[in-house]
Structures are given as C-alpha cells and as structure tokens.
mmCIF file of C-alpha atoms in Angstrom:
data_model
loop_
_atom_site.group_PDB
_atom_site.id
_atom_site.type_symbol
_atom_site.label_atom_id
_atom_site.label_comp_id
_atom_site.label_asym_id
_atom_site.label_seq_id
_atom_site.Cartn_x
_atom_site.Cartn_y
_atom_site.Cartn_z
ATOM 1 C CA UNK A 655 0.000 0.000 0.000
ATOM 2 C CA UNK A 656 1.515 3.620 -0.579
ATOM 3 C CA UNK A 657 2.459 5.179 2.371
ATOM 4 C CA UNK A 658 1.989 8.788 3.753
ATOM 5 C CA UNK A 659 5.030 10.202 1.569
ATOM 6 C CA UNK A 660 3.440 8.690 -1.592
ATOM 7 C CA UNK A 661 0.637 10.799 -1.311
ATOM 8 C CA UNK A 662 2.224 13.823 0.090
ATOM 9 C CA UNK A 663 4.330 13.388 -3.587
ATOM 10 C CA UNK A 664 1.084 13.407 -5.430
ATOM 11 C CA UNK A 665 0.047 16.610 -4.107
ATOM 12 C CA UNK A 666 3.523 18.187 -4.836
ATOM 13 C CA UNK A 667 2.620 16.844 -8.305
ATOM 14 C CA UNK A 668 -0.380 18.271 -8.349
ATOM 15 C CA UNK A 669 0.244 21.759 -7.169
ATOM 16 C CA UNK A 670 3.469 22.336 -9.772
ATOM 17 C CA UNK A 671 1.562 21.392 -12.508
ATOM 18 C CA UNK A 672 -1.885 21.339 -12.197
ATOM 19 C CA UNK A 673 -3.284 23.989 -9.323
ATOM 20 C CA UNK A 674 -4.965 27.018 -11.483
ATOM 21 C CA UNK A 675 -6.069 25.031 -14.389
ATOM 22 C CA UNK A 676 -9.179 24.768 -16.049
ATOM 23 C CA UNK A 677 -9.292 20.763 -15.704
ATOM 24 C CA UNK A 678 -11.323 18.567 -18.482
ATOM 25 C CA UNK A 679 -12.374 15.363 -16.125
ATOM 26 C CA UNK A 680 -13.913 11.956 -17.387
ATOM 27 C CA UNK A 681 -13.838 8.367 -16.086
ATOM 28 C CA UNK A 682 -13.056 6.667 -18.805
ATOM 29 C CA UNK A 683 -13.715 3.529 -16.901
ATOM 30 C CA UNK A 684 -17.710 4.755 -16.258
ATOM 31 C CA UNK A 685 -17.713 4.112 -12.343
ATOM 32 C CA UNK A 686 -17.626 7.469 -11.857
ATOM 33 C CA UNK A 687 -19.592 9.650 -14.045
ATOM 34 C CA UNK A 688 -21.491 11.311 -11.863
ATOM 35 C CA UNK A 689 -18.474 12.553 -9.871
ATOM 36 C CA UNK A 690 -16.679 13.461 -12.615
ATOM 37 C CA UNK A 691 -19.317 15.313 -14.055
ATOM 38 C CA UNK A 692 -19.552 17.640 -10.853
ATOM 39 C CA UNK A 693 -15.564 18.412 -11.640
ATOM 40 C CA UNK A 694 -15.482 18.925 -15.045
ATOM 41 C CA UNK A 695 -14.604 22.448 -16.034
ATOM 42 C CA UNK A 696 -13.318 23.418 -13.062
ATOM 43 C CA UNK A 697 -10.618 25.249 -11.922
ATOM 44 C CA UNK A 698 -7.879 23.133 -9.029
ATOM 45 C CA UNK A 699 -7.246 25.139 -6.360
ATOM 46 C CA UNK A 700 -5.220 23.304 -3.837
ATOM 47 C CA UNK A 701 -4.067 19.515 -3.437
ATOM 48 C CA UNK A 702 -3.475 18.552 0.042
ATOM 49 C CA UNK A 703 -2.161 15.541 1.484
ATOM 50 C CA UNK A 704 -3.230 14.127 5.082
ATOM 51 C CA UNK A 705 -1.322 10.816 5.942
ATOM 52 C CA UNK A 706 -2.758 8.759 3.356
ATOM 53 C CA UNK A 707 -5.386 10.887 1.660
ATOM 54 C CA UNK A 708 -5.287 13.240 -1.013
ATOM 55 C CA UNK A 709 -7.718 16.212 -1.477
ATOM 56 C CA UNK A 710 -7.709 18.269 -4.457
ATOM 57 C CA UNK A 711 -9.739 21.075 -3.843
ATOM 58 C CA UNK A 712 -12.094 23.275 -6.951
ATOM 59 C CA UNK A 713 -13.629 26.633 -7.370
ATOM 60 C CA UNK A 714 -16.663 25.490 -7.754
ATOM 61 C CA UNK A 715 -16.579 24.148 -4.071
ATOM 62 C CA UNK A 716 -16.114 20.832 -4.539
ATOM 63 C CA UNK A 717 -13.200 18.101 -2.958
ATOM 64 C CA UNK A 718 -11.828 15.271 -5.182
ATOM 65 C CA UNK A 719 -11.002 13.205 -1.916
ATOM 66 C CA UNK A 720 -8.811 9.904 -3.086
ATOM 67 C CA UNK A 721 -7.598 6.985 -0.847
ATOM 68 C CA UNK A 722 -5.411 4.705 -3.294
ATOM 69 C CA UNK A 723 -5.650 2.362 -0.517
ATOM 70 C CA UNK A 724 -3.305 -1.388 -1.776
ATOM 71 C CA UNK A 725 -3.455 -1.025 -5.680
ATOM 72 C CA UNK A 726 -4.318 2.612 -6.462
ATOM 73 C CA UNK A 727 -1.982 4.703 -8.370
ATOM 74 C CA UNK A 728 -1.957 7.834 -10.448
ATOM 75 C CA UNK A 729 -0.090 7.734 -13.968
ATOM 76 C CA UNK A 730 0.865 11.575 -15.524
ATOM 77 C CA UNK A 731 2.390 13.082 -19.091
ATOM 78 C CA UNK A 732 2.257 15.537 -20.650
ATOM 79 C CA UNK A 733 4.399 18.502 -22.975
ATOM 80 C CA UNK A 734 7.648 19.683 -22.766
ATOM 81 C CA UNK A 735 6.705 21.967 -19.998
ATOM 82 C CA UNK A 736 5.167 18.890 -17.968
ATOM 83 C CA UNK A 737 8.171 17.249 -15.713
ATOM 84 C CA UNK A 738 6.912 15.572 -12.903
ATOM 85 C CA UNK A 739 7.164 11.728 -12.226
ATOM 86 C CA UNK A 740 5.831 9.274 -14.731
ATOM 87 C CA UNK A 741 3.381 7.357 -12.099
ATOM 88 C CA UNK A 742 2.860 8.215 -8.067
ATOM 89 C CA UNK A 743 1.298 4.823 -6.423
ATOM 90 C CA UNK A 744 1.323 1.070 -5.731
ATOM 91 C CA UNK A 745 3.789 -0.348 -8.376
ATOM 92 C CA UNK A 746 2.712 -1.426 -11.819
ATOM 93 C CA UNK A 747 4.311 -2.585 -14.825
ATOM 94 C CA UNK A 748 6.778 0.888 -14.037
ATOM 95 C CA UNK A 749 6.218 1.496 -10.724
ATOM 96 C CA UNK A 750 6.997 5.112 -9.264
ATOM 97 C CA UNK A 751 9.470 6.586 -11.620
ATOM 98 C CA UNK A 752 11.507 10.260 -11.467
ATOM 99 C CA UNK A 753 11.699 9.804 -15.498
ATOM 100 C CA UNK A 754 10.271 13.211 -17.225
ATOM 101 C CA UNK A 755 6.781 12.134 -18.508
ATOM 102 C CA UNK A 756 6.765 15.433 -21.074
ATOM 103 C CA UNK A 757 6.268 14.423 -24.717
ATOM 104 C CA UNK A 758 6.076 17.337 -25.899
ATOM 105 C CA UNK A 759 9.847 16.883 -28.345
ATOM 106 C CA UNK A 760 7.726 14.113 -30.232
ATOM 107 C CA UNK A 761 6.937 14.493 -33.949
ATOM 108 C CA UNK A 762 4.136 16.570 -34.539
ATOM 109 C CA UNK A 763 4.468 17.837 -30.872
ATOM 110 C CA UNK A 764 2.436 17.566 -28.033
ATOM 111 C CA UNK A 765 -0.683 15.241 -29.377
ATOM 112 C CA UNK A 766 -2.461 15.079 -26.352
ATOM 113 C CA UNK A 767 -3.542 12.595 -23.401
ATOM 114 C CA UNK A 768 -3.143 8.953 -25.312
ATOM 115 C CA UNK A 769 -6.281 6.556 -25.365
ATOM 116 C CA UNK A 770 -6.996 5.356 -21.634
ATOM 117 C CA UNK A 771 -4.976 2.059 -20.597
ATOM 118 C CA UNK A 772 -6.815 -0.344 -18.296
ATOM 119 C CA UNK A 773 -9.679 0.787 -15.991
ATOM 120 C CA UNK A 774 -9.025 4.068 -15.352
ATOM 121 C CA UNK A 775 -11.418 5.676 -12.743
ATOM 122 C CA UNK A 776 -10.425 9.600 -13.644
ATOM 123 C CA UNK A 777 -8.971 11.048 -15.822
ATOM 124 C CA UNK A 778 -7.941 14.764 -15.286
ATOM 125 C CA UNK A 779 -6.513 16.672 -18.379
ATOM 126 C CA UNK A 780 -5.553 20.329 -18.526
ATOM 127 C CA UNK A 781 -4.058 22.340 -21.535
ATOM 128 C CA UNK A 782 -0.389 21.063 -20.839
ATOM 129 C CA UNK A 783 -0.623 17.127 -19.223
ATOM 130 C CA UNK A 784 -3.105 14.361 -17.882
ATOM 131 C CA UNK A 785 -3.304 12.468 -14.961
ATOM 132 C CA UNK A 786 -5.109 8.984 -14.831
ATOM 133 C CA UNK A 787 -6.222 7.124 -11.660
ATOM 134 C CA UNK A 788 -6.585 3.376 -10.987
ATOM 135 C CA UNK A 789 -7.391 1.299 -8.718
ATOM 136 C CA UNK A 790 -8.332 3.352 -5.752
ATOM 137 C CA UNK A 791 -9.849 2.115 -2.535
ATOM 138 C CA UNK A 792 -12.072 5.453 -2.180
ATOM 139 C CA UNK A 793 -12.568 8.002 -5.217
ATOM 140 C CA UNK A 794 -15.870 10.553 -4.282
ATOM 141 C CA UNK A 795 -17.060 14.283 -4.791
ATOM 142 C CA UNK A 796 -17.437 15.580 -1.404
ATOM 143 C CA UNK A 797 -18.058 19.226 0.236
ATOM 144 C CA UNK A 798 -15.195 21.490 1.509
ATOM 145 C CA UNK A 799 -17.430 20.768 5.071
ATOM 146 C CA UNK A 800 -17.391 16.477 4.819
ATOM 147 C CA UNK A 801 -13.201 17.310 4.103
ATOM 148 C CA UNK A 802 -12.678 19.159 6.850
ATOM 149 C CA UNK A 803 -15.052 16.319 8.929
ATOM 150 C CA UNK A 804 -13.268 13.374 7.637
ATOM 151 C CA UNK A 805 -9.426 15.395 8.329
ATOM 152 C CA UNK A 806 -10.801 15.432 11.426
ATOM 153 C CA UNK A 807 -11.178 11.644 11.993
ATOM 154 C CA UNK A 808 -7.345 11.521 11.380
ATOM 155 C CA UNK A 809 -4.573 11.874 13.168
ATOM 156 C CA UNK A 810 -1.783 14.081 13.406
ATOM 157 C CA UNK A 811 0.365 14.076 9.798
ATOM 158 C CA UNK A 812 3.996 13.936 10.306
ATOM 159 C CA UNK A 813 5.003 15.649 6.794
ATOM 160 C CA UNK A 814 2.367 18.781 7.766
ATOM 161 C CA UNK A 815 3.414 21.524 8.475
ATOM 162 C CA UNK A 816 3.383 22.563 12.663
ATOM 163 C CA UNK A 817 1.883 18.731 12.962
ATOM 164 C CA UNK A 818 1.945 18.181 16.715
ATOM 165 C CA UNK A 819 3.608 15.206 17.695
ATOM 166 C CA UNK A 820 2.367 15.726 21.394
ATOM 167 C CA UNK A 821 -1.036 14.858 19.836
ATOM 168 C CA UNK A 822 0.340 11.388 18.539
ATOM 169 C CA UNK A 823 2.398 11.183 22.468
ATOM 170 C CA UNK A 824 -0.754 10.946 24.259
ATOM 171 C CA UNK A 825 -2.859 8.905 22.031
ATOM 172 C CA UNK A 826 -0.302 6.248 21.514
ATOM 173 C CA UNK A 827 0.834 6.310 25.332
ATOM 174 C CA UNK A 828 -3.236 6.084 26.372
ATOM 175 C CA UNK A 829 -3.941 2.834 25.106
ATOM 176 C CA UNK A 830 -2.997 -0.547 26.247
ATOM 177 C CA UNK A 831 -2.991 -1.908 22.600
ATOM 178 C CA UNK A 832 0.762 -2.555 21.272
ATOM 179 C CA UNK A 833 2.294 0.089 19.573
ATOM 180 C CA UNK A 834 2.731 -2.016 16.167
ATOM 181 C CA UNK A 835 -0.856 -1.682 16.296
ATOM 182 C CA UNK A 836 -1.164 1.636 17.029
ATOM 183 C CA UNK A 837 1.316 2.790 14.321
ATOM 184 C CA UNK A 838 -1.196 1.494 11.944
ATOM 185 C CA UNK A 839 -4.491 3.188 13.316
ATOM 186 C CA UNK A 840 -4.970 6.475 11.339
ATOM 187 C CA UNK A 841 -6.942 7.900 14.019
ATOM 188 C CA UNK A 842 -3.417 7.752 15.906
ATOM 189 C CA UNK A 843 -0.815 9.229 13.345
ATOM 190 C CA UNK A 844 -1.547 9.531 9.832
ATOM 191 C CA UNK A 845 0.537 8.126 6.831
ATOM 192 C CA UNK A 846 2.077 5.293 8.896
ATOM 193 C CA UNK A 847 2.112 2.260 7.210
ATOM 194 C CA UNK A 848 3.532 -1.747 7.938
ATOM 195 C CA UNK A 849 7.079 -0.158 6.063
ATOM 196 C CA UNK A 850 7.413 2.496 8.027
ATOM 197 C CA UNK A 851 5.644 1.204 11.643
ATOM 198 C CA UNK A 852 8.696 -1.946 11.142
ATOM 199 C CA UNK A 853 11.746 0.737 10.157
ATOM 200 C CA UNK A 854 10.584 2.915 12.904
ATOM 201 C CA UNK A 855 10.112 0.678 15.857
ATOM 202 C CA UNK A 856 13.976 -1.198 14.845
ATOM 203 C CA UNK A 857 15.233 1.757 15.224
ATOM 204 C CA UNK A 858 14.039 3.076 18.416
ATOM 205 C CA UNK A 859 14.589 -0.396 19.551
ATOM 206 C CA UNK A 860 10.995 -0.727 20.247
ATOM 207 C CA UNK A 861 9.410 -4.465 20.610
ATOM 208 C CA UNK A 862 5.772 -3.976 18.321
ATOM 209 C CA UNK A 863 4.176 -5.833 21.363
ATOM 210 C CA UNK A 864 4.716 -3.552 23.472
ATOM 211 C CA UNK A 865 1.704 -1.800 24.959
ATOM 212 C CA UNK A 866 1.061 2.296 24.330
ATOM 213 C CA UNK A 867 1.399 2.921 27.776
ATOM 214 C CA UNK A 868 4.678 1.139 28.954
ATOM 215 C CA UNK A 869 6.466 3.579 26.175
ATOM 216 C CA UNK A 870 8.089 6.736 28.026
ATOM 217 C CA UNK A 871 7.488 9.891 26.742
ATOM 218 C CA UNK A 872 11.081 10.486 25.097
ATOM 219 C CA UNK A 873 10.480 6.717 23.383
ATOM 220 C CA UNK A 874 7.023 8.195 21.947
ATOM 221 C CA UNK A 875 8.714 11.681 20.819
ATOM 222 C CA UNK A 876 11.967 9.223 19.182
ATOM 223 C CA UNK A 877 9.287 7.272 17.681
ATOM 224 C CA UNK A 878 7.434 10.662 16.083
ATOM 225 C CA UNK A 879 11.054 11.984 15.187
ATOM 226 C CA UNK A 880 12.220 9.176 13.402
ATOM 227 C CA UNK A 881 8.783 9.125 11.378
ATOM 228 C CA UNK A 882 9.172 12.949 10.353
ATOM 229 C CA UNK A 883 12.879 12.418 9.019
ATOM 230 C CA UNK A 884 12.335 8.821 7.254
ATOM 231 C CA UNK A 885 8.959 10.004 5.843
ATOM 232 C CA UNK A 886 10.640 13.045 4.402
ATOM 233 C CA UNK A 887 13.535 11.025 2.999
ATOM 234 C CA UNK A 888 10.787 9.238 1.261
ATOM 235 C CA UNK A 889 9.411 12.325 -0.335
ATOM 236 C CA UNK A 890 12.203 13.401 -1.806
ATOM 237 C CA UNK A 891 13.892 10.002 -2.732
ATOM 238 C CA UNK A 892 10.412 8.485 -4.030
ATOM 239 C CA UNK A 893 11.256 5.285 -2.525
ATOM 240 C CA UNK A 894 11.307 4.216 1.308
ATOM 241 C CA UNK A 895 15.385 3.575 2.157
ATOM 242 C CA UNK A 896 15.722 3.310 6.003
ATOM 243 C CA UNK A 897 19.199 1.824 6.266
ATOM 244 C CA UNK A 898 21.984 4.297 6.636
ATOM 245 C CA UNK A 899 25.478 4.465 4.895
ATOM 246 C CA UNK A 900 26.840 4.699 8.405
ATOM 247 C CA UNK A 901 25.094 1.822 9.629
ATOM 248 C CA UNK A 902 26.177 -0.501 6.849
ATOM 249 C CA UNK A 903 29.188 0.967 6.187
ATOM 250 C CA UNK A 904 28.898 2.600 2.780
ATOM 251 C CA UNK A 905 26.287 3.992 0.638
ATOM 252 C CA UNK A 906 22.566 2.089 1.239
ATOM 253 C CA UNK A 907 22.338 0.149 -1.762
ATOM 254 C CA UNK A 908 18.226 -0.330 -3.527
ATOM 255 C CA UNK A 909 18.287 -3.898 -3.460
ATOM 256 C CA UNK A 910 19.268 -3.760 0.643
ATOM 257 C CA UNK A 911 16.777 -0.552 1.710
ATOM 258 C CA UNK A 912 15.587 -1.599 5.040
ATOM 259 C CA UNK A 913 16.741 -3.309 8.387
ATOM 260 C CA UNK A 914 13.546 -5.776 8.983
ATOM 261 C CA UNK A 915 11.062 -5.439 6.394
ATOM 262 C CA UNK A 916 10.548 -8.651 4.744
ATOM 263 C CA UNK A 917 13.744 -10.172 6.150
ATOM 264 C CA UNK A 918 12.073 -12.890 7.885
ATOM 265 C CA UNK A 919 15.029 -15.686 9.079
ATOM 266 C CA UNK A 920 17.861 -13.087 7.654
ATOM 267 C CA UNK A 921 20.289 -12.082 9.880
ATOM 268 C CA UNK A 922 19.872 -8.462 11.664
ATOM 269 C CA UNK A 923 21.828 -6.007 10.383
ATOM 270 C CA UNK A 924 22.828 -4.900 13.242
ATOM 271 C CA UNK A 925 23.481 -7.656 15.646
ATOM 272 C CA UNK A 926 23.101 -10.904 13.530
ATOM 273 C CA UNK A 927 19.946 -12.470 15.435
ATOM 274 C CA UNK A 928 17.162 -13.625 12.947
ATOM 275 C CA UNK A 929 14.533 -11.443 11.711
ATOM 276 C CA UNK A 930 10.971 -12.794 13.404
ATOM 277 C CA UNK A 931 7.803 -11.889 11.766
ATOM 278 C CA UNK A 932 3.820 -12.975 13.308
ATOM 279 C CA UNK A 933 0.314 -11.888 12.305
ATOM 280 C CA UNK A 934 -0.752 -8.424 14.257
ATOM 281 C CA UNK A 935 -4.150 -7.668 13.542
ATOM 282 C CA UNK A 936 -4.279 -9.091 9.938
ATOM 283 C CA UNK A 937 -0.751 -7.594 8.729
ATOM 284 C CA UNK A 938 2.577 -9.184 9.057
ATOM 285 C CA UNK A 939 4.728 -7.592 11.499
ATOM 286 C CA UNK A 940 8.764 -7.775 11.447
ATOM 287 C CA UNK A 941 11.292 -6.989 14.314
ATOM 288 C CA UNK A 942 14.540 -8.169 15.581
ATOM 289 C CA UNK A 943 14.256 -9.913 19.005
ATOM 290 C CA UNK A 944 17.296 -9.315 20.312
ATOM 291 C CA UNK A 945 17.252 -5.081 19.360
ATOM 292 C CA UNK A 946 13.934 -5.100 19.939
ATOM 293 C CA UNK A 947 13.369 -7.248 23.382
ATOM 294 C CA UNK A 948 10.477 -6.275 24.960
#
C-alpha cells in the first residue's frame, strides 16, 4: 500500500503542474460519471495531502477526496513543460518513476492525453498534461465541510506543516494496545504504514508488542522523530530507504533498503539475530528480538 510520503508526492505533483487550471475530467472507466461530471470544467485550487489521503480542492466548491488504498496509483504526461514523475502509487508494470513524462519533443508535438490504458477511474486533463487514476480504494465528490469532517477523523500528519507530535504522544501512550498496532491506526498518526511502523520501531529499539502505555514519553517523541525524518527522505527520494550508509558501512544500496522489512530468518543487520515476523491484527509484522526485546 503507498504510504503517507506517496501521497504527500502526489500533491507536490499536483500543485506544480496542475493547481490554477481549467481541468477537463472523465472516467473513462464509467464508475464514476457522476463525480466526474460535478468536476469537469473546473478550476484546481489546492491539493493537500493528510497521511494517506489526497484532497484536491475546486472553485466550484467541490473536494476530489482519493484513498489509493493497496493497488491505487496515479499515472501523468504531458508537454515539454510537464516534468513531474511518470506514475505516483502502488507499483505497476513501471512502478513510481523520477523519469520526465513530457512528450512534448515528439513528432508533430504535443498530441495530447493517449487513449486510456486499463480501468481508469479519472482522468484529469488540462491544456499542458493528464493524470489517470486506478485502482483506488475510495474516489468521491465531497463538500469542503465532509473534508474538513473526515481530516478530522485523522490523526496528526507527520510531513504537515506545525503537525503536533504531542497529539500522537498521548494517544499512543493512552492505550494498552501494542504500539505495532497503534502505528497502523490512522486515528493515531496519519501516513504510517507496515514499512514504516517496522523501520521505525527497529530503530528506536521498540518491541511492536509492546503496549502504548509502557512507552516513556522520550520513546514516543523518538518514535514521532524518526517518522518525520524517514517520511521526508521518502518524499524526496520516491522510494522508502531506512538503512543508513553509516550503519552498513557505505552507501545504502536499492536492493538492501531496510533493516527488517521482509527479512524474515535473515540475519539483523545490526546484531546478527534472525529477523521474526507474526500476524498483528491481519498484517505481518517484522522486528529483531534481540534489538527489539520487549
């Protein structure tokens, strides 16, 4: 699933290249006429990101709220002038790439958005690119009043802005549930997902079965500190790398970008002991037992 910085990178996107355009919309793929319909003509405003939703925001006083949830992804080109990433999202055939998507050198110039690929949900096209979305988990028209309503549900964003990590402090220290599981709840900190809760917790040197409120306050401030740096590593690298050139001792290498992630039975990178990995609440979790001892 794309994490927090995925979608904080899709509204960078969308404010460099789309914010105060006049935006043709469609859904090529039918499912959502109506909504695009409401959009279509409009002018984008603003595109905000909170944890893992993205709001692009209309003059005609209407929110394009999008949760790409575990297979959605946005897909962009456009002219010369258009030079953002070629696809924001969960991979695909290219995955998340920093290649230009302009085509505007081609023969003949810039011909346009080409024919929709696959089912894609919206299309948004302005006078110099197109973006296409697929596969989202949520996709609807809502009021400037339901967005501020459903920010609300959410929890503090570490990639916003005077986000107050105190916020995140006492909810995670409140509860008696583990912290892995906490990481995860929205309504706790928003963007957080099982990449980042795993990086996180290794390197605070936090068991994820630990409950909320046996962490000490300067544990729960490490473990919002850490989140703010990685997740802004992520933003402007495009990818998640959590291992450091210090740590390993050179430069973190893309086939080697974490410390537990998906290295069940390989040995810690720090002190050798086995990578463990259970089932926490329908995800699989990863730590190191002997860095992370409860």
């Amino acid at each position: 699933m794309p994490e927090g910085h995925s979608v904080h990178r899709l509204a960078k996107q969308f404010t460099s290249v789309f914010v105060g355009e006049r935006l043709a919309v469609s859904s090529p793929q039918g499912r959502f006429a109506a909504g695009a319909e409401q959009l279509d003509g409009a002018t984008l405003l603003s595109a905000l990101a909170h944890g893992k939703q993205l709001f692009l925001r209309f003059d005609n006083d209407r929110v394009l709220r999008v949760h790409l949830g575990l297979y959605g992804a946005w897909s962009f080109g456009g002219d010369a002038t258009f030079r953002g990433a070629s696809s924001i999202g969960a991979p695909r055939r290219i995955g998340e790439s920093e290649q230009p998507s302009g085509n505007g050198d081609a023969p003949g110039g810039y011909p346009g958005p080409p024919e929709p690929v696959g089912a894609v949900r919206v299309r948004l096209v302005s006078a110099h690119g197109w973006a296409d979305l697929r596969g989202p988990t949520a996709c609807e028209v809502i009021t400037p009043a339901e967005e501020a309503a459903a920010r609300a549900r959410l929890g503090p964003d570490p990639l916003q802005p005077r986000s107050d990590g105190g916020i995140f402090a006492r909810r995670v220290m409140s509860s008696i549930s583990p912290v892995g599981i906490q990481l995860m709840n929205q309504a706790v900190i928003a963007g957080i997902g099982n990449v980042y809760r795993a990086e996180v917790l290794f390197l605070q040197g936090i068991s994820p079965w630990r409950p909320g409120r046996q962490l000490t306050e300067d544990e729960a401030a490490g473990i919002w500190a850490d989140t703010v740096r990685l997740m802004k590593d992520g933003v402007r690298e495009g990818r998640i790398i959590t291992t450091t050139a210090q740590a390993r001792g050179g430069r973190p290498k893309a086939s080697a970008p974490h410390y537990v992630y998906k290295r069940t039975g390989e040995p810690c990178r720090r002190c050798g002991t086995a990578v463990l990995t259970a089932e926490m609440a329908a995800r699989n979790v990863y730590w190191c037992p002997k860095c992370q001892a409860d």
